[in-house]
mmCIF file of C-alpha atoms in Angstrom:
data_model
loop_
_atom_site.group_PDB
_atom_site.id
_atom_site.type_symbol
_atom_site.label_atom_id
_atom_site.label_comp_id
_atom_site.label_asym_id
_atom_site.label_seq_id
_atom_site.Cartn_x
_atom_site.Cartn_y
_atom_site.Cartn_z
ATOM 1 C CA MET A 1 83.475 95.247 76.433
ATOM 2 C CA LEU A 2 85.279 96.401 79.583
ATOM 3 C CA SER A 3 83.655 98.709 82.028
ATOM 4 C CA SER A 4 85.308 102.093 82.675
ATOM 5 C CA LYS A 5 86.515 100.839 86.066
ATOM 6 C CA ALA A 6 87.925 97.634 84.575
ATOM 7 C CA LYS A 7 89.624 99.548 81.738
ATOM 8 C CA LEU A 8 91.263 101.966 84.337
ATOM 9 C CA ARG A 9 92.517 98.988 86.410
ATOM 10 C CA LYS A 10 93.856 97.361 83.305
ATOM 11 C CA GLU A 11 95.755 100.422 82.183
ATOM 12 C CA MET A 12 97.151 101.117 85.701
ATOM 13 C CA GLY A 13 98.263 97.517 85.881
ATOM 14 C CA LYS A 14 100.155 97.877 82.647
ATOM 15 C CA ARG A 15 101.876 100.982 83.935
ATOM 16 C CA ILE A 16 102.919 99.199 87.108
ATOM 17 C CA ARG A 17 104.225 96.139 85.096
ATOM 18 C CA ASN A 18 106.010 98.429 82.615
ATOM 19 C CA LEU A 19 107.700 100.356 85.506
ATOM 20 C CA ARG A 20 108.663 97.071 87.201
ATOM 21 C CA ARG A 21 110.103 95.564 84.083
ATOM 22 C CA SER A 22 111.821 98.684 82.844
ATOM 23 C CA ARG A 23 113.788 98.787 86.140
ATOM 24 C CA GLY A 24 114.607 95.107 86.034
ATOM 25 C CA ILE A 25 112.593 94.295 89.089
ATOM 26 C CA THR A 26 111.042 90.869 89.484
ATOM 27 C CA ILE A 27 107.489 90.322 90.540
ATOM 28 C CA GLU A 28 108.838 88.584 93.631
ATOM 29 C CA THR A 29 110.908 91.619 94.675
ATOM 30 C CA LEU A 30 108.141 94.151 94.160
ATOM 31 C CA SER A 31 105.533 92.003 95.960
ATOM 32 C CA GLU A 32 107.862 91.709 98.899
ATOM 33 C CA LYS A 33 108.634 95.431 98.959
ATOM 34 C CA ILE A 34 104.957 96.457 98.986
ATOM 35 C CA GLY A 35 103.722 93.646 101.230
ATOM 36 C CA ILE A 36 101.527 91.489 99.011
ATOM 37 C CA THR A 37 101.826 88.059 97.454
ATOM 38 C CA GLN A 38 103.166 87.514 93.974
ATOM 39 C CA SER A 39 99.822 86.238 92.800
ATOM 40 C CA HIS A 40 98.003 89.373 94.076
ATOM 41 C CA LEU A 41 100.577 91.589 92.309
ATOM 42 C CA GLY A 42 99.992 89.567 89.117
ATOM 43 C CA LEU A 43 96.285 90.210 89.466
ATOM 44 C CA ILE A 44 96.942 93.979 89.833
ATOM 45 C CA GLU A 45 99.278 93.983 86.853
ATOM 46 C CA ARG A 46 96.683 92.253 84.715
ATOM 47 C CA GLY A 47 94.029 94.695 85.834
ATOM 48 C CA GLU A 48 91.958 92.013 87.556
ATOM 49 C CA ARG A 49 92.317 93.685 90.971
ATOM 50 C CA GLY A 50 92.481 97.319 92.078
ATOM 51 C CA VAL A 51 94.798 98.713 94.756
ATOM 52 C CA THR A 52 94.020 100.170 98.101
ATOM 53 C CA ILE A 53 95.156 103.684 98.864
ATOM 54 C CA GLU A 54 97.953 102.276 101.088
ATOM 55 C CA ARG A 55 99.167 100.062 98.250
ATOM 56 C CA LEU A 56 99.013 102.961 95.807
ATOM 57 C CA ILE A 57 101.182 105.018 98.165
ATOM 58 C CA SER A 58 103.587 102.132 98.599
ATOM 59 C CA LEU A 59 103.889 101.729 94.787
ATOM 60 C CA CYS A 60 104.409 105.521 94.296
ATOM 61 C CA ARG A 61 107.182 105.563 96.941
ATOM 62 C CA PHE A 62 108.804 102.438 95.527
ATOM 63 C CA PHE A 63 108.897 103.796 92.019
ATOM 64 C CA SER A 64 109.358 107.451 92.951
ATOM 65 C CA CYS A 65 106.409 108.448 90.816
ATOM 66 C CA SER A 66 103.172 110.315 91.425
ATOM 67 C CA SER A 67 99.828 108.648 92.024
ATOM 68 C CA ASP A 68 98.658 110.658 88.970
ATOM 69 C CA PHE A 69 101.109 108.771 86.821
ATOM 70 C CA LEU A 70 100.025 105.355 88.123
ATOM 71 C CA LEU A 71 96.305 106.159 87.897
ATOM 72 C CA THR A 72 96.247 108.024 84.576
ATOM 73 C CA GLY A 73 99.667 107.803 82.904
ATOM 74 C CA LYS A 74 99.966 111.540 83.188
ATOM 75 C CA ASP A 75 101.845 113.643 85.723
ATOM 76 C CA ASP A 76 100.259 117.045 85.312
ATOM 77 C CA ILE A 77 98.524 117.627 88.639
ATOM 78 C CA THR A 78 99.484 120.934 90.193
ATOM 79 C CA LYS A 79 100.256 121.388 93.868
ATOM 80 C CA ASP A 80 97.198 123.605 94.241
ATOM 81 C CA SER A 81 94.848 121.084 92.677
ATOM 82 C CA ASN A 82 92.223 119.376 94.793
ATOM 83 C CA PHE A 83 91.768 116.787 92.048
ATOM 84 C CA GLY A 84 89.224 118.907 90.115
ATOM 85 C CA ASN A 85 87.736 117.537 86.929
ATOM 86 C CA SER A 86 90.895 115.945 85.474
ATOM 87 C CA VAL A 87 91.304 112.408 84.257
ATOM 88 C CA LEU A 88 93.000 111.790 87.658
ATOM 89 C CA ALA A 89 89.856 112.999 89.472
ATOM 90 C CA ASN A 90 87.700 110.684 87.445
ATOM 91 C CA SER A 91 90.033 107.767 88.074
ATOM 92 C CA ILE A 92 90.153 108.433 91.769
ATOM 93 C CA ASP A 93 86.419 108.702 91.882
ATOM 94 C CA MET A 94 85.985 105.396 90.152
ATOM 95 C CA LEU A 95 88.749 103.357 91.841
ATOM 96 C CA LEU A 96 88.782 104.562 95.415
ATOM 97 C CA SER A 97 86.237 104.505 98.217
ATOM 98 C CA GLU A 98 85.391 107.744 100.033
ATOM 99 C CA SER A 99 87.655 106.894 102.959
ATOM 100 C CA GLU A 100 90.516 106.018 100.553
ATOM 101 C CA LYS A 101 89.950 109.371 98.697
ATOM 102 C CA GLN A 102 90.256 111.228 101.967
ATOM 103 C CA LYS A 103 93.411 109.326 102.845
ATOM 104 C CA LEU A 104 94.832 110.278 99.463
ATOM 105 C CA LEU A 105 93.990 113.914 100.027
ATOM 106 C CA ASP A 106 95.547 113.806 103.420
ATOM 107 C CA PHE A 107 98.629 112.251 101.898
ATOM 108 C CA VAL A 108 98.864 114.925 99.182
ATOM 109 C CA GLU A 109 98.472 117.696 101.734
ATOM 110 C CA ALA A 110 101.153 116.150 103.932
ATOM 111 C CA THR A 111 103.678 115.811 101.130
ATOM 112 C CA LYS A 112 103.170 119.257 99.523
ATOM 113 C CA THR A 113 106.247 121.469 99.513
ATOM 114 C CA ASP A 114 106.295 125.183 99.440
ATOM 115 C CA GLY A 115 107.761 126.644 96.373
#
């Protein structure tokens, strides 16, 4: 039986692979664009490796999607949320170190728009 952390990595890896394939992007192209080897990306897509906050941000920018989508498959975080008790918060808590969590919070704050 997979641990919760392993299950989250596997689900996130599937979302990354599905996004890549649905857009007709090769593993070679994506790995080059986000600065990792093809084998490392393969490990991520299979859920055998997690991603750093920097890599998460690179993937979000490349696919023009939210970190919430990559981490949880949902895109329902509000601009006023500080992660709270959502599925996203639980995923962040399990997958990221404290310094990576702070970088993510800083990134969210820096990219918020008024409106």
